[in-house]
XYZ file of C-alpha atoms in Angstrom:
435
model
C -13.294 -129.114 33.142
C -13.037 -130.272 29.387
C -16.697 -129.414 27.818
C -17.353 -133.116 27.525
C -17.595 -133.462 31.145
C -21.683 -133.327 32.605
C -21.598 -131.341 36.442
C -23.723 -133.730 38.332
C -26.396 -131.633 39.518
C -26.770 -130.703 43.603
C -30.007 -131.533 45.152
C -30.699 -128.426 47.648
C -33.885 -130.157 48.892
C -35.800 -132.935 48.933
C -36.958 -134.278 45.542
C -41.369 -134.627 44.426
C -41.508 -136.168 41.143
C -42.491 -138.953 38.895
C -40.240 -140.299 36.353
C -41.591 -142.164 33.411
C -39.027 -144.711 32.122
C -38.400 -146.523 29.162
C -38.926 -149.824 27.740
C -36.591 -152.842 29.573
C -33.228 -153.259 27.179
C -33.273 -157.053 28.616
C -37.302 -157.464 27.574
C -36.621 -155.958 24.240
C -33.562 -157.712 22.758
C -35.267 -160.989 23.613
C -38.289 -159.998 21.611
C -36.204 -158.611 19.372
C -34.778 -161.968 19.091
C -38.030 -164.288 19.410
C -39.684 -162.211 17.026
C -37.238 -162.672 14.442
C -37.640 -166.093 14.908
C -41.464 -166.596 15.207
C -43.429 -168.260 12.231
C -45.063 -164.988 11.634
C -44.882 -161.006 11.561
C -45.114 -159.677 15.570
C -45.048 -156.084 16.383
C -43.042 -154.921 19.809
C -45.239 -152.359 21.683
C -43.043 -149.919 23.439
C -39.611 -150.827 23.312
C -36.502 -149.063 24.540
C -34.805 -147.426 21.869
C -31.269 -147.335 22.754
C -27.400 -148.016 21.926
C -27.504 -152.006 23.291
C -31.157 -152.648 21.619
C -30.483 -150.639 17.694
C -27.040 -152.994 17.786
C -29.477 -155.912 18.127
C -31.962 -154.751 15.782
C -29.106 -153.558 12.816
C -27.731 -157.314 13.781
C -31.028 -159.042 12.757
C -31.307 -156.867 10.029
C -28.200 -157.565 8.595
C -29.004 -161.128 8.606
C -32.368 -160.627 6.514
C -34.537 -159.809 8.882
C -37.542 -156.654 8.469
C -37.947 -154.721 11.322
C -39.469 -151.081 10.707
C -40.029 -148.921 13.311
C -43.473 -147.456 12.895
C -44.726 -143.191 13.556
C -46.424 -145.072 16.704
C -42.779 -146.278 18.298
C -44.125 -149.346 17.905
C -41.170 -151.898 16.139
C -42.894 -154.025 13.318
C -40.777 -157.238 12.952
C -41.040 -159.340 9.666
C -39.175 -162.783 9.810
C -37.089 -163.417 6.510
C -35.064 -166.936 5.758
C -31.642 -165.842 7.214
C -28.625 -165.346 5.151
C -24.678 -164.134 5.030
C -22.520 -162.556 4.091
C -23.186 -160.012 6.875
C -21.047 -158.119 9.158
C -22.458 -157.347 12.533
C -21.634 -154.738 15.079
C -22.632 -155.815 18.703
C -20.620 -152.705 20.327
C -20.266 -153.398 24.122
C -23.532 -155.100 24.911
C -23.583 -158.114 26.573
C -27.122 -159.479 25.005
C -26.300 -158.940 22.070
C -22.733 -160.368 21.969
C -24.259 -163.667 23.350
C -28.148 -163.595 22.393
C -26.504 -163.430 18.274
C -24.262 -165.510 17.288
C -26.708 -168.625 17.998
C -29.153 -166.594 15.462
C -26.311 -165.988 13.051
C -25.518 -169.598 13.243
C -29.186 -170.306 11.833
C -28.140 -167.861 8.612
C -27.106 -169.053 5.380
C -23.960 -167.888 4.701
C -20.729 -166.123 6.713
C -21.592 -163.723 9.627
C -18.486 -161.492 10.998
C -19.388 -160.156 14.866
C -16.620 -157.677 16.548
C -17.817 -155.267 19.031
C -15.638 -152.506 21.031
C -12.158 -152.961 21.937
C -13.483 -154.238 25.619
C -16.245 -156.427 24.045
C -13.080 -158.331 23.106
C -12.363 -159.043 26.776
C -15.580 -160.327 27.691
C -16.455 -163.610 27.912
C -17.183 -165.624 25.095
C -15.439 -168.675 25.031
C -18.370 -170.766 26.585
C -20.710 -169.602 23.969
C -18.313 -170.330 21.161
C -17.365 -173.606 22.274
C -21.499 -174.315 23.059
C -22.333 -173.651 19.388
C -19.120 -175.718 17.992
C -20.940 -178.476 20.433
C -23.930 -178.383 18.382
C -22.530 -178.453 15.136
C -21.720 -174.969 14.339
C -18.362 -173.681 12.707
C -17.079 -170.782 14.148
C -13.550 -169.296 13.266
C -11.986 -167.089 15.945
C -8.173 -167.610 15.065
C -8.112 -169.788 18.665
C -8.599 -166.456 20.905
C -12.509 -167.581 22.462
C -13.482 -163.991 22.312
C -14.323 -161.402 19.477
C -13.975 -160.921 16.607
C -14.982 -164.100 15.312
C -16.917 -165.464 11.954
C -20.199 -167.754 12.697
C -20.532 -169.812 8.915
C -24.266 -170.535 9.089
C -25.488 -173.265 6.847
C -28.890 -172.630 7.132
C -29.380 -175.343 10.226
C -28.075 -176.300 13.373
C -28.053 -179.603 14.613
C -28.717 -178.813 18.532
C -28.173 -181.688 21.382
C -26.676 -181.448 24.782
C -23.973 -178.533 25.471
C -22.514 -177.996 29.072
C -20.838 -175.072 29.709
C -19.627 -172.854 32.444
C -21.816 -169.655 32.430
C -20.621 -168.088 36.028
C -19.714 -165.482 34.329
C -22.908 -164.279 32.668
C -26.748 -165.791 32.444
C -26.469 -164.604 28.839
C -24.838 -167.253 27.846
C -27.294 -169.446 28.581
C -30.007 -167.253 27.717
C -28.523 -166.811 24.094
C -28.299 -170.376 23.699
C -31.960 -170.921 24.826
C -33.899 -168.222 22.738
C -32.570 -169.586 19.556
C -32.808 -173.703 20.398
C -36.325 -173.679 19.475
C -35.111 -173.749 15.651
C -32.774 -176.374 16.519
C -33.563 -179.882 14.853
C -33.150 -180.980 18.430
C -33.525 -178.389 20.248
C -30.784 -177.590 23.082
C -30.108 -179.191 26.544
C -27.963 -177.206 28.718
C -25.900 -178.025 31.874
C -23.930 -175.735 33.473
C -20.735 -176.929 35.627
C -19.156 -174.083 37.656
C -19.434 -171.308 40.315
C -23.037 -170.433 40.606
C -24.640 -168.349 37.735
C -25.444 -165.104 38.122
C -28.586 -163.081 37.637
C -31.225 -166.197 37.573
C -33.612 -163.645 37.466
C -32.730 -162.542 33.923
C -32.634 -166.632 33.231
C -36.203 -166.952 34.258
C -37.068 -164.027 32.006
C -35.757 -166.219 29.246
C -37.995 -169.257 30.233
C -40.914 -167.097 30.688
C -40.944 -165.240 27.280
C -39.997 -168.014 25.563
C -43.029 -170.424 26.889
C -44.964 -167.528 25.870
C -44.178 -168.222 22.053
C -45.457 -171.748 23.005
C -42.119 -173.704 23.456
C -42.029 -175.914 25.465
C -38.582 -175.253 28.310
C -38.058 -177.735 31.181
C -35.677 -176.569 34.380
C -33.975 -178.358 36.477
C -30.753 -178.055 38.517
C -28.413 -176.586 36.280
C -29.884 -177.718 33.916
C -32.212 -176.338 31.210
C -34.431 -178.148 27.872
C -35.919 -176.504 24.959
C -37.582 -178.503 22.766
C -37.796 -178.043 19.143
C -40.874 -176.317 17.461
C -42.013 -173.118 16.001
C -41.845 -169.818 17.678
C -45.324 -168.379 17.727
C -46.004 -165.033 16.683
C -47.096 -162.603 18.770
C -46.749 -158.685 19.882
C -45.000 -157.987 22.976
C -45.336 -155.130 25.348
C -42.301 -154.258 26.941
C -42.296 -153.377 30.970
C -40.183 -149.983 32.107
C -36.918 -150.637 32.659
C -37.148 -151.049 36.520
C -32.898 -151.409 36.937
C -32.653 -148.220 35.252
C -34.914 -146.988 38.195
C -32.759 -147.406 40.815
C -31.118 -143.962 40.685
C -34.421 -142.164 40.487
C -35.737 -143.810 43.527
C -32.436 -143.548 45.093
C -32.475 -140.072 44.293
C -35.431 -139.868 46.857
C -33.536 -141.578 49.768
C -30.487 -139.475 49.353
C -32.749 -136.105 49.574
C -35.451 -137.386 51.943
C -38.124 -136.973 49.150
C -40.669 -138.853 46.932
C -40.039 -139.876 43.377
C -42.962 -142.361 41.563
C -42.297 -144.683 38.940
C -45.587 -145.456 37.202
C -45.771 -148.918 35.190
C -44.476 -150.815 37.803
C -45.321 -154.571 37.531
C -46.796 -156.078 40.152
C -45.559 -159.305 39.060
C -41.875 -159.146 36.725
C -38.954 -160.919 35.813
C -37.036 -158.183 35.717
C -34.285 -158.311 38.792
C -34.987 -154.735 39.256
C -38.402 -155.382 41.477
C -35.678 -155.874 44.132
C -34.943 -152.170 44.696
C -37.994 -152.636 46.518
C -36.564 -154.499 49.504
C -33.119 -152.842 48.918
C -34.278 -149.781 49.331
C -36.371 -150.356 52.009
C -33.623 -152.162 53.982
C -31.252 -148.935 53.323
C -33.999 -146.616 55.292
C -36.740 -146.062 52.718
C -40.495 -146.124 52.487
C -41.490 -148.047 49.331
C -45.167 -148.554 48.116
C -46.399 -150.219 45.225
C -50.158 -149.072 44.417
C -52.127 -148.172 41.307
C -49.931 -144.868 40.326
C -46.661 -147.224 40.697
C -43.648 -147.756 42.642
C -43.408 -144.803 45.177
C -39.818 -144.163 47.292
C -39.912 -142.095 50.119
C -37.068 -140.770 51.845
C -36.791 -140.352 56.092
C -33.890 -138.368 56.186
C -31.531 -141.609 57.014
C -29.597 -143.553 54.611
C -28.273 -146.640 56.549
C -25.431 -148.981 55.397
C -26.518 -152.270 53.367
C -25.187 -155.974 53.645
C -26.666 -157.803 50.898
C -25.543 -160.417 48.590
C -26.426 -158.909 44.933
C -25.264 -162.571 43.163
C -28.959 -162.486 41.397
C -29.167 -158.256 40.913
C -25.478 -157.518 40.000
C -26.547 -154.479 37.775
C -27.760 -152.804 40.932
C -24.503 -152.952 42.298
C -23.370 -149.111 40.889
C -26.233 -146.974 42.412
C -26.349 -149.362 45.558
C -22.747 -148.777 45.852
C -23.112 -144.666 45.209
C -25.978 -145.339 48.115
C -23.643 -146.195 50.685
C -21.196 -144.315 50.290
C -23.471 -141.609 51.552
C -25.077 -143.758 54.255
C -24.507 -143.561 57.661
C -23.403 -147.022 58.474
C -21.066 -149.254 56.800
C -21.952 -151.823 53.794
C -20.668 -154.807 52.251
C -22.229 -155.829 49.147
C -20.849 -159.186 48.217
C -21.765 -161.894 45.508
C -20.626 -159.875 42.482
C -17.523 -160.994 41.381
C -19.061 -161.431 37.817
C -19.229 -157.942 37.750
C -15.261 -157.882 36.716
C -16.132 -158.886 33.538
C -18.784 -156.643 33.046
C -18.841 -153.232 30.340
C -15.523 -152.879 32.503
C -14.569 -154.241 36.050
C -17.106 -152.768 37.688
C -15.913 -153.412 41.083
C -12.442 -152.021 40.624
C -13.795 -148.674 39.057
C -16.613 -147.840 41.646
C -13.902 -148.344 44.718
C -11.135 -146.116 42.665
C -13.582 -143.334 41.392
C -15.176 -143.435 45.047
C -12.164 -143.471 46.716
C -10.721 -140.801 44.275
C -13.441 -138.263 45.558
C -12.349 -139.218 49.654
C -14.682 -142.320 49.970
C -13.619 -145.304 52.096
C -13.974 -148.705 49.733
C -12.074 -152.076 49.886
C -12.378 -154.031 47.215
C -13.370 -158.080 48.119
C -12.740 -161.239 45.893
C -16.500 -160.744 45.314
C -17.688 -157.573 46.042
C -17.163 -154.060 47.924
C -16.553 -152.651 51.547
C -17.682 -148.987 51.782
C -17.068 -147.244 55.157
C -18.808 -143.654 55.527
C -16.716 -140.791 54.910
C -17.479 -137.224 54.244
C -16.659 -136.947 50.127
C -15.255 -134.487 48.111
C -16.358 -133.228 44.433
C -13.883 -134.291 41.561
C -13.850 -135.627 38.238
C -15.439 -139.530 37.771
C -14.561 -141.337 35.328
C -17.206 -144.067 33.636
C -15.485 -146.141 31.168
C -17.703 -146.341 28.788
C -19.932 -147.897 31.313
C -23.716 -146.559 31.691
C -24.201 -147.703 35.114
C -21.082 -145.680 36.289
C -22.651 -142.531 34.705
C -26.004 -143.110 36.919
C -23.828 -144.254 40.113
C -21.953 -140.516 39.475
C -25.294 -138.662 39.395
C -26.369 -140.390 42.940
C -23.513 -138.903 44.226
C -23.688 -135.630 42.723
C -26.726 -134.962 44.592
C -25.280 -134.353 47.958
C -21.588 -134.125 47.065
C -20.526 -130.339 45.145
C -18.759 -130.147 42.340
C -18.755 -134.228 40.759
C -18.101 -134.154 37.352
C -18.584 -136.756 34.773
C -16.485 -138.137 32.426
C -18.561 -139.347 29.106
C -21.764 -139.021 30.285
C -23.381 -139.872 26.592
C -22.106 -143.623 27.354
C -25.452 -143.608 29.377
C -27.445 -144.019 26.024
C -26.295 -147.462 25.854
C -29.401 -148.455 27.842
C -30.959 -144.594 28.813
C -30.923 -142.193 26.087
C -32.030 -138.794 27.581
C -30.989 -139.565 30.777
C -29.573 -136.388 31.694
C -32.754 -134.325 30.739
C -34.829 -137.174 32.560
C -32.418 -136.022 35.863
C -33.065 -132.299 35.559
C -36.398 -132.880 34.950
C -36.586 -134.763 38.535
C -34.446 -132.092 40.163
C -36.907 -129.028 38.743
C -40.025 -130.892 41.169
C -37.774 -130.076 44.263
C -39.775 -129.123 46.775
C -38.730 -125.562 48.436
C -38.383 -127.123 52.328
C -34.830 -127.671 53.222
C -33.944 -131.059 52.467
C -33.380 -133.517 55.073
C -30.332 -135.240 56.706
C -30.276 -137.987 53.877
C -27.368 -137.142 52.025
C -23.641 -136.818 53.124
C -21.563 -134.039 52.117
């Protein structure tokens, strides 16, 4: 194989470790974003340091705002009045391409946003067509997707926008962290299939009415009223989605892995892994050292609607298709629209090394089936690099296409694998995994 490619590593027993994780991207980039906002300096306390959260930081910078990072770690943020002309990188990173351009719209002055060629698939239009709502001009030569120019004036008139955001919570969530600095703040009323990940939305409402702003939910329906931003330092939580192949790592095997940090109460949708997990054949505590995942030797099939925890989908998926029982994992047709489609890719590169996996108008069927190693491709995805190394622990020879994509949200994630493989304990492993 090419040099570029990473050899998943085999698990040849059961796993004894505990993984300390980064900062939460999702945590950060909204701190990232209320700080910049805030009537006063704030400093972010452990944030993740990756692909998705430097393209929001070099975004606020390039609109005026000082953020230093200090010999701590710790991020210093300095708000600055906000001007163009700016161009702005957002990559493929779904905060940033919708937690921005509201921000930009609040500069003075032009602001160009492209991304990578698929961040010009996502979906944009209901973002674009919120901010033209509330006064904003926006030229994106008709297309509803990126590249497009926000030209800020300096204000935004805000009012009532309803949009259709089934096919992301970040496009509500963009349009609520900036309304605060609205004249009228924002009201907005969402008309469609259900929207996804509410967890993520009530992350939103909860860091936000911790800067003092007042936000009112309903139905549908969310209110920010206008008002200052307080300052204040944040301290971001581990990234618990980006735990879900460690701890998964410890079903598969039939070992322990700990995740210290672990919130007893948390936004983040990641706290589901608990029941997840659980439901799949784990033992899962939560004490004073942190989230602890046991293995019993048995990995059993999971139905589960994921509408609310779509980014667990990849490693879930990996999961059962070295269970013992069949899945279906349904709720997740957002996911097509996602760093690619994720549910097309996982069934091909799962199927491509012998796995069994139907795709469904919203979701996956995965049938047990003895797999095979071979090469699997990630496209440029970093949840399709961590759903490879699941598999790679009871399945020779998986190779990985582009593993460095993983920095997107988990820089060092390959040394932070080995490093959980080294603790293996010398007893053969258990029946967990399927080869």
């Amino acid at each position: 194989m090419p040099s570029t490619h990473w050899s998943a590593p085999v698990a040849d027993a059961p796993v004894d470790a505990t993984v300390e994780l980064p900062g939460s991207k999702s945590m950060t980039n909204r701190a990232l974003v209320l700080a910049a906002l805030a009537t006063g300096p704030g400093t972010i306390v452990r944030p993740l340091r990756s692909r998705d959260t430097l393209l929001m930081a070099d975004a606020l910078r390039g609109i005026g705002v000082g953020i230093v990072e200090e010999p701590s770690g710790e991020w210093r943020v300095m708000p600055r009045p906000l001007t163009g002309p700016a161009q702005v990188d957002v990559g493929l990173a779904g905060t940033v391409m919708r937690f921005f351009p509201p921000v930009a719209a609040l500069a003075k002055g032009p602001v160009d946003i492209d991304g990578d060629p698929r961040a010009r698939e996502r979906p944009m239009g209901p973002i674009i067509g919120a901010l033209r709502d509330l006064g904003v001009v926006i030229d994106d030569q008709g297309r509803d997707a990126l590249p497009f120019t926000v030209r800020g004036t300096g204000a935004v008139a805000g009012g009532t926008v309803t949009i259709d955001a089934s096919g992301s919570s970040q496009l509500v969530s963009g349009l609520l962290l900036a309304a605060p600095r609205f004249a009228k703040g924002v009201e907005v009323r969402h008309e469609g299939p259900p929207v996804p990940s509410a967890p993520h939305l009530a992350m939103t409402v909860a860091m936000l009415r911790e800067c003092g702003v007042t936000v009112e939910t309903g139905e549908d329906v969310w209110q920010v009223a206008p008002g200052p931003i307080r300052a204040r330092d944040w301290v971001i939580e581990p990234d618990l989605s980006n735990a879900a192949q460690f701890l998964g790592a410890a079903l598969v095997t039939g070992g322990r892995v700990t995740v210290p940090g672990w919130p007893e109460d948390t936004t983040q949708p990641g706290d589901a892994l608990r029941g997840l997990l659980a439901a799949m054949g784990a033992q899962v505590s939560l004490g004073p050292e942190g989230l602890t995942v046991r293995g019993t030797g048995t990995v059993r099939g999971l139905e589960a609607d994921l509408h609310e925890v779509g980014e667990l989908t990849p490693v879930l998926a990996a999961l059962a298709a070295l269970a013992e029982t069949p899945s279906r994992l349904t709720g997740i047709a957002h996911l097509r629209g996602h760093e690619t489609d994720r549910l097309a890719a996982l069934a091909r590169e799962i199927n491509g090394l012998g796995g069994d996996v139907t795709e469904l108008p919203d979701g996956l069927e995965i049938r047990p089936r003895p797999l095979r190693g071979g090469l699997v491709r990630t496209y440029d995805d970093h949840r399709m690099v961590m759903a490879a190394a699941v598999l790679g622990l009871a399945v020779p020879g998986v190779e990985v296409e582009n593993v460095a994509t993983v920095g997107k949200t988990l820089p060092g994630f390959t040394g932070l694998w080995s490093d959980m493989l080294s603790t293996a304990s010398p007893e053969p492993p258990g029946p967990g995994g399927r080869g």
